[in-house]
Tab-separated table of C-alpha atoms and ligand atoms in Angstrom:
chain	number	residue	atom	x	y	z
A	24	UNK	CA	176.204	112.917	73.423
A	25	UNK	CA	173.000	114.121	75.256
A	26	UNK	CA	173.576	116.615	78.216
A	27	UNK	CA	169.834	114.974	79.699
A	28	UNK	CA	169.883	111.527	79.775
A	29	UNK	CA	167.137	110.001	81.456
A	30	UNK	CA	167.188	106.722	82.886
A	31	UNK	CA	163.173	104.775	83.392
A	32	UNK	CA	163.540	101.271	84.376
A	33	UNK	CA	160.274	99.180	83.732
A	34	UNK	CA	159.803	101.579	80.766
A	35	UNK	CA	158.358	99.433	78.385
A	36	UNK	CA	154.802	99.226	79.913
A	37	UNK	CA	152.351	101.210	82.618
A	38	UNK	CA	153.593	103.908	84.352
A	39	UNK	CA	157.459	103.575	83.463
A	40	UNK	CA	156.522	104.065	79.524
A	41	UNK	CA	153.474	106.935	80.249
A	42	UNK	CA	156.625	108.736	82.023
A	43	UNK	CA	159.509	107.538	78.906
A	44	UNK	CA	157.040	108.872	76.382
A	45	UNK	CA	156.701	112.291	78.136
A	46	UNK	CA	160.487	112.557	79.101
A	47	UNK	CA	160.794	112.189	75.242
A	48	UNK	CA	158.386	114.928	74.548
A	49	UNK	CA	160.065	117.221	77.403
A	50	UNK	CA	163.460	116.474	75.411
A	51	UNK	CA	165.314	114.484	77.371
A	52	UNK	CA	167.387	111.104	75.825
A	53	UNK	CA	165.279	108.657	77.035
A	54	UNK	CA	166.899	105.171	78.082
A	55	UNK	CA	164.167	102.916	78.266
A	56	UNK	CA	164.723	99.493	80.339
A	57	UNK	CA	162.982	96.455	80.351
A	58	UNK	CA	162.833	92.918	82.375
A	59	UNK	CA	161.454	90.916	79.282
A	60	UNK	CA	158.962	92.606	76.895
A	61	UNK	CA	161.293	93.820	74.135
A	62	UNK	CA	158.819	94.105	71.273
A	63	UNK	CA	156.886	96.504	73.916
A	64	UNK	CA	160.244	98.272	75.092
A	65	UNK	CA	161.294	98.881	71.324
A	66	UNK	CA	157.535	100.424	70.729
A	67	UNK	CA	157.710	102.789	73.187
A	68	UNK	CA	161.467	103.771	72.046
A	69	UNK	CA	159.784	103.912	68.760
A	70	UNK	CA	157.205	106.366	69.274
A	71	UNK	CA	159.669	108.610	71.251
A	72	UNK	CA	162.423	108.669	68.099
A	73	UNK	CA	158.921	109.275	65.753
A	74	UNK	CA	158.107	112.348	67.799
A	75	UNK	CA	161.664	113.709	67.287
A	76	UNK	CA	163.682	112.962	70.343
A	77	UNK	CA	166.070	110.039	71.715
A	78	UNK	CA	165.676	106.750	72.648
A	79	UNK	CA	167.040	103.530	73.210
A	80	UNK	CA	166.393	100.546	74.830
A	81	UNK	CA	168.017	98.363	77.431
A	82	UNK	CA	167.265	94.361	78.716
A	83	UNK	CA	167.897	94.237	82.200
A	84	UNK	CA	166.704	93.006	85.456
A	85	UNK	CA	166.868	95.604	88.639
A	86	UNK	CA	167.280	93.012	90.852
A	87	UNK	CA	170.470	91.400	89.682
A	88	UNK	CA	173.641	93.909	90.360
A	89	UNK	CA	175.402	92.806	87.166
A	90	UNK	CA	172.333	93.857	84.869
A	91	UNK	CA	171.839	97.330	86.693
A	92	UNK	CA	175.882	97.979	86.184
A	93	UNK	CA	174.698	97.037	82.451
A	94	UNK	CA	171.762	99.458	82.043
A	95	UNK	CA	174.098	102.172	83.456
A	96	UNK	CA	176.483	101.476	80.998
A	97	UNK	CA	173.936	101.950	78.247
A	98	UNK	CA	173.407	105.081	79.827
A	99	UNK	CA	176.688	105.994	79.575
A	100	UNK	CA	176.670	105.861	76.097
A	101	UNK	CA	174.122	108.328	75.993
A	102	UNK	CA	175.478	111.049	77.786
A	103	UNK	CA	175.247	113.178	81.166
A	104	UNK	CA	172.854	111.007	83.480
A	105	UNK	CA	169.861	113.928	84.550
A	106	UNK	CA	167.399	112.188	86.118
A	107	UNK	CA	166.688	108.388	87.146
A	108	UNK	CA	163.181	106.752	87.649
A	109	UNK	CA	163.300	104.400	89.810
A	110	UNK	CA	159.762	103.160	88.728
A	111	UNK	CA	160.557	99.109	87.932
A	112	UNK	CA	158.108	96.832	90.492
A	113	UNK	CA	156.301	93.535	90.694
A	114	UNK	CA	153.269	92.281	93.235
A	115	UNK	CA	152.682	88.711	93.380
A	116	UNK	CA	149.878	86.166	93.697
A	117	UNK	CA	147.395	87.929	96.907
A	118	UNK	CA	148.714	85.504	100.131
A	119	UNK	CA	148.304	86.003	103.275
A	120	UNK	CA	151.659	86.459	105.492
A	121	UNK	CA	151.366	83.188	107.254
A	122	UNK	CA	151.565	81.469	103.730
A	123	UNK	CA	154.346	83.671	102.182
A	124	UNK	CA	157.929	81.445	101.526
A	125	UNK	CA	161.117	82.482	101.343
A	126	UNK	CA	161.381	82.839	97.386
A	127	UNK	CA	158.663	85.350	97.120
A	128	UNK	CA	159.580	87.237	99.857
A	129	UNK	CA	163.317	87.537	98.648
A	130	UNK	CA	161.887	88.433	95.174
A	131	UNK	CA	159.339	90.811	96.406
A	132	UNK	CA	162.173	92.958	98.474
A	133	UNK	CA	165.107	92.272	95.493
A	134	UNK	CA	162.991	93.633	92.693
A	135	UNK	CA	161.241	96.694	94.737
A	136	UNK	CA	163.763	97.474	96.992
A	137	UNK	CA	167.553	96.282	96.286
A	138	UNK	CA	166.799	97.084	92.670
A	139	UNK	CA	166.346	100.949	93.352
A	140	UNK	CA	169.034	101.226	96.023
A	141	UNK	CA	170.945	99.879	93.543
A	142	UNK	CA	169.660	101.953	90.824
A	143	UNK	CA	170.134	104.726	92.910
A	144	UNK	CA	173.111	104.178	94.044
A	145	UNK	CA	174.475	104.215	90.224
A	146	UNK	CA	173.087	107.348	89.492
A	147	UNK	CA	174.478	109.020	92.837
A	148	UNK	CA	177.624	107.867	91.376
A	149	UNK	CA	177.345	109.565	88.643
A	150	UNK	CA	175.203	112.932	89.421
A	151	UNK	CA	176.967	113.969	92.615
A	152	UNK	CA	179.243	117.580	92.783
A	153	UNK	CA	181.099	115.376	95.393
A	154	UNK	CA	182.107	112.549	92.768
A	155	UNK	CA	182.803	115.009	89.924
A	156	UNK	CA	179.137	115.253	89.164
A	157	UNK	CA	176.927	117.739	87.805
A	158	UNK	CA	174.084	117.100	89.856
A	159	UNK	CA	170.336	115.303	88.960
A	160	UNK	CA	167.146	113.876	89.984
A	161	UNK	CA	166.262	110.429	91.421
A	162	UNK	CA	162.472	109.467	91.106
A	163	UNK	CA	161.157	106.442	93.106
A	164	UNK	CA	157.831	105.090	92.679
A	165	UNK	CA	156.218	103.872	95.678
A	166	UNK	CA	152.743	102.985	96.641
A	167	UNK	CA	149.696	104.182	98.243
A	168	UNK	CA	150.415	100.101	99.467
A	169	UNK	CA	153.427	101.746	101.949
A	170	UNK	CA	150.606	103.476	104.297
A	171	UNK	CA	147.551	101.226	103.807
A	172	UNK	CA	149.535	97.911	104.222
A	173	UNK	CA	147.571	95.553	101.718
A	174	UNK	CA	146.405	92.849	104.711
A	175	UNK	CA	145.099	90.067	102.743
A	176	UNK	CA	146.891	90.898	99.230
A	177	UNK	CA	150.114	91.480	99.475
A	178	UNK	CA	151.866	92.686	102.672
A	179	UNK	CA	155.362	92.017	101.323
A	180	UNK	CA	154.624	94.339	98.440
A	181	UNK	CA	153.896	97.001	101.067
A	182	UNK	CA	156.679	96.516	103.239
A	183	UNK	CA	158.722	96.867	100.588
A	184	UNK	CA	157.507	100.009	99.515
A	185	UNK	CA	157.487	101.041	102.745
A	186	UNK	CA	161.223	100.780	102.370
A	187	UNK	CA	161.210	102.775	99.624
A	188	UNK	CA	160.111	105.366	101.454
A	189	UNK	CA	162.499	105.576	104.101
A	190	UNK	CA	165.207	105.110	101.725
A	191	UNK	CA	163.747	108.318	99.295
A	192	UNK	CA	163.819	111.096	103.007
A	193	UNK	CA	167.451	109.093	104.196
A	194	UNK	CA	169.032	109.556	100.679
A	195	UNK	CA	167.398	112.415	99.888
A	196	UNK	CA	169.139	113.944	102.946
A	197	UNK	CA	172.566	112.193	102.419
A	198	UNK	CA	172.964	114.185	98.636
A	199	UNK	CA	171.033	117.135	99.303
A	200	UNK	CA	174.340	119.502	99.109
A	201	UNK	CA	176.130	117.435	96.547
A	202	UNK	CA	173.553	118.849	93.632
A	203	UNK	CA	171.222	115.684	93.912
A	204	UNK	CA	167.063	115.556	94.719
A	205	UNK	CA	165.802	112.676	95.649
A	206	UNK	CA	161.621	112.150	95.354
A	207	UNK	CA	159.289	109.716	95.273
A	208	UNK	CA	155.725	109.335	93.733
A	209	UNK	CA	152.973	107.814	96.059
A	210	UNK	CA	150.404	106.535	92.764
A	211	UNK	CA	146.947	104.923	94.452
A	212	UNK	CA	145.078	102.885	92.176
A	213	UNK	CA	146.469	103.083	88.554
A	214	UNK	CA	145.292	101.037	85.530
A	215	UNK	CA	148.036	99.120	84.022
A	216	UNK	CA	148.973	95.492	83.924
A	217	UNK	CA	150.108	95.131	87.204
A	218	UNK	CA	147.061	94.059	88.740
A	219	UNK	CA	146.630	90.992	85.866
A	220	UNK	CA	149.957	90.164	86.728
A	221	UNK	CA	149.278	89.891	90.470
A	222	UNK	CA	146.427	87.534	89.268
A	223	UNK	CA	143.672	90.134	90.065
A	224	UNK	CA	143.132	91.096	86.718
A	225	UNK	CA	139.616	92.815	88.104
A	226	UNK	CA	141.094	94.193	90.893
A	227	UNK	CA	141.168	98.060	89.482
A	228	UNK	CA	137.018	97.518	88.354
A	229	UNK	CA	136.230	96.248	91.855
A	230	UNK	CA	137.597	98.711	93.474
A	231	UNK	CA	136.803	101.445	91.469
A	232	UNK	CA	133.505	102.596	93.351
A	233	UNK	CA	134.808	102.658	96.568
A	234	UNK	CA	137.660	104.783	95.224
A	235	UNK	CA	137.464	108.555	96.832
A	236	UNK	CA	136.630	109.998	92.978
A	237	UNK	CA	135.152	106.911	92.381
A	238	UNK	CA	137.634	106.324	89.105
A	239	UNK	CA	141.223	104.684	88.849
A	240	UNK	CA	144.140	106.767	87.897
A	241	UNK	CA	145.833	106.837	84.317
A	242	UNK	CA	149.702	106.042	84.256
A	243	UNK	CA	149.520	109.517	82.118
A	244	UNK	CA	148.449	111.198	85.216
A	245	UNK	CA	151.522	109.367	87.493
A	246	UNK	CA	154.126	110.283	84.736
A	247	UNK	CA	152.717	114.161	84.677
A	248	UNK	CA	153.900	113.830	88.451
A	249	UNK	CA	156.863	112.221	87.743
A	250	UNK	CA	158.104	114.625	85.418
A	251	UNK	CA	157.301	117.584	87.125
A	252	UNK	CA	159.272	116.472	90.613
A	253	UNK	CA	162.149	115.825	87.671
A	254	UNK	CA	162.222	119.250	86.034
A	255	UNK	CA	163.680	122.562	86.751
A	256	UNK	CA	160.390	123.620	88.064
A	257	UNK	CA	160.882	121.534	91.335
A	258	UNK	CA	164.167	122.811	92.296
A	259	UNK	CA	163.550	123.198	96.094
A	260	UNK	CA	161.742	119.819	96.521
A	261	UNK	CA	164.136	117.191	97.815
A	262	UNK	CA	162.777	114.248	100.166
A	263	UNK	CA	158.800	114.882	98.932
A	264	UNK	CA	156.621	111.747	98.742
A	265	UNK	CA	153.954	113.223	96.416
A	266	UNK	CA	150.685	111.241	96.442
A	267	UNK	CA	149.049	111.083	92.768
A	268	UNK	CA	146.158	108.558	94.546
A	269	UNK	CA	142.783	110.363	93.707
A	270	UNK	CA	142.917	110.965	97.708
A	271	UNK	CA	143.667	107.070	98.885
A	272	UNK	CA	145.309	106.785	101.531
A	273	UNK	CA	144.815	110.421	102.099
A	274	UNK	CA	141.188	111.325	102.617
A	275	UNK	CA	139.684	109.950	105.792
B	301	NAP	P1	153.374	97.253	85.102
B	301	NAP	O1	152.345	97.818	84.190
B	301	NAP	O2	153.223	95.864	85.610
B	301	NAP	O3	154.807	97.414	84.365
B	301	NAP	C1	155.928	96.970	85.051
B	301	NAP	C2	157.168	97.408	84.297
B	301	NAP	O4	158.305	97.041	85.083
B	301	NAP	C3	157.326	96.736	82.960
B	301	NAP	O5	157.923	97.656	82.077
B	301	NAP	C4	158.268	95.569	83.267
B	301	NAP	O6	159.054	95.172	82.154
B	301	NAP	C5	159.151	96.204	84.301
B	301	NAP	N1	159.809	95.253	85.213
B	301	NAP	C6	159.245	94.271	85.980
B	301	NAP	N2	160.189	93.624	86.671
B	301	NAP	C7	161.370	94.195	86.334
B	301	NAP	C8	162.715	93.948	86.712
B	301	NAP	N3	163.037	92.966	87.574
B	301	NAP	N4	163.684	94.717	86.155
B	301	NAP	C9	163.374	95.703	85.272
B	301	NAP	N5	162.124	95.975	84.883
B	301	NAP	C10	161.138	95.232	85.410
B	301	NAP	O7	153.559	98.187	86.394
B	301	NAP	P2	152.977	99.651	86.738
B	301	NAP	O8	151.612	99.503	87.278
B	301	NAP	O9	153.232	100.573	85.607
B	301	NAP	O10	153.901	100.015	87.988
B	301	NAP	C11	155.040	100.853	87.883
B	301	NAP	C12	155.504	101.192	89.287
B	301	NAP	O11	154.466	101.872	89.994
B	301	NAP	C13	155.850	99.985	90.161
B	301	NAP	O12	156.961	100.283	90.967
B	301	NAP	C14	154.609	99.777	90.991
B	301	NAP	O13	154.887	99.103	92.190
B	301	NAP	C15	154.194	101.220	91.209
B	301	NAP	N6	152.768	101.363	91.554
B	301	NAP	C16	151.794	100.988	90.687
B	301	NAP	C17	150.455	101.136	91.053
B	301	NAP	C18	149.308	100.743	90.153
B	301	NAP	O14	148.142	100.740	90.595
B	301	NAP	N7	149.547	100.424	88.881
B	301	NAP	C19	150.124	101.671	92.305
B	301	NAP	C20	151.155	102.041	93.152
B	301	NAP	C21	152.471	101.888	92.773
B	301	NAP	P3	158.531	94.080	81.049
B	301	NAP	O15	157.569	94.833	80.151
B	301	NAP	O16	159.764	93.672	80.335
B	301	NAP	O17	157.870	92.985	81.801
């Protein structure tokens, strides 16, 4: 049994598996989750076990309460829960508000939100001093998306990032004295598939030169982050929304 288990949902591709394979090389068991790409899932557990640490996989779906109860199980088996990454998201097709229905909406908001609240509130279970706990780390990814709003793309996706980061300062606060930190990461523009899979697969190339260093982030560079607000290095941080956006959304 591991004593540092970490949980990364949406592991098996982008950010989520830039921040499994590091958690690997950092020494932690990694638990790596997935929605539906196995054969990537089992790569990236692969490459962690080849480099000499832990890894498994898990099949699950954030969004649905009887799959997250499922990954934490897996976890379970591991070991000690240290640290959840709450870092599992979807966009959709860009829409404008007035042409948004009901299904994408309640996916947008089930996935992104519910799913980490729930995620969260697993691990809380499980890390707090209060509940028999040892203590740990919650991760959430939001998006540069909560402060710039995406008009014309995807305002759902925002507001529901937005969420996340009311939900990182209020529960960050609610377990502060029961041994448990509570972050977020803020990434800008990052190349991975999400932006294909939102149907803009140019959308990182476009935007690139009005980007403030005129380049997109690497999910390397939003793991590094990630990590850090995880380790024993970031013991007094607790509530921080850390912005890894090449200054968007920062720099006037
Ligand atoms: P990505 O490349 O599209 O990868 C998404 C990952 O999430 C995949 O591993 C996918 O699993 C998994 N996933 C999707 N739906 C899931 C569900 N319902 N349950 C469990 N896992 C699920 O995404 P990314 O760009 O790395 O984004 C990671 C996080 O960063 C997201 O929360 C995203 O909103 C946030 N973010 C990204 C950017 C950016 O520019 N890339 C910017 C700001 C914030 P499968 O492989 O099985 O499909």
């Amino acid at each position: 049994m591991s004593e540092r288990v970490m949980i990364v949902t949406g592991g098996s591709r982008g950010i989520g598996a830039a921040t499994a394979r590091l958690a690997g090389a950092a020494g932690y068991t990694v638990l790596v989750n997935y929605a539906a790409n196995a054969e990537a899932a089992e790569s990236v557990a692969a490459e962690i076990r080849a480099a000499g640490a832990q890894a498994e996989t898990v099949r699950g779906d954030v969004g649905s309460e009887a799959d997250v109860l499922a990954i934490f199980a897996a976890a379970d088996r591991l070991g000690r829960l240290a640290v959840l990454v709450n870092n599992a998201g979807v966009v959709d097709q860009p829409a404008t508000v007035a042409d948004m229905d009901l299904q994408r909406l309640e996916r947008m908001f089930r996935i992104n939100t519910i799913g980490s609240i729930l995620c969260a509130r697993e691990a809380v279970r499980r890390m707090a001093t209060g509940r028999s706990g040892q203590g740990g780390v919650i991760v959430n990814l939001t998006s540069a998306a909560a402060k710039l709003g995406a008009a014309g793309q995807y305002v759902d996706y925002a507001a529901a990032k937005g969420a996340i980061d009311s939900f990182t300062i209020g529960l960050a606060k609610e377990v502060a004295a029961e041994g448990v930190r509570v972050c977020a990461v803020r990434p800008g523009i990052i190349e991975t598939d999400i932006h294909a899979s939102g149907g803009l697969p140019n959308r990182v190339a476009e935007m690139t030169p009005g980007l403030p260093m005129r380049r997109p982030g690497s999910a390397e560079e939003v793991a590094r982050a990630i990590l850090w607000l995880a380790s024993d290095d970031a013991t007094y941080s607790t509530g921080t929304i850390l912005d890894v956006s090449g200054g968007r959304a920062i720099l006037p």
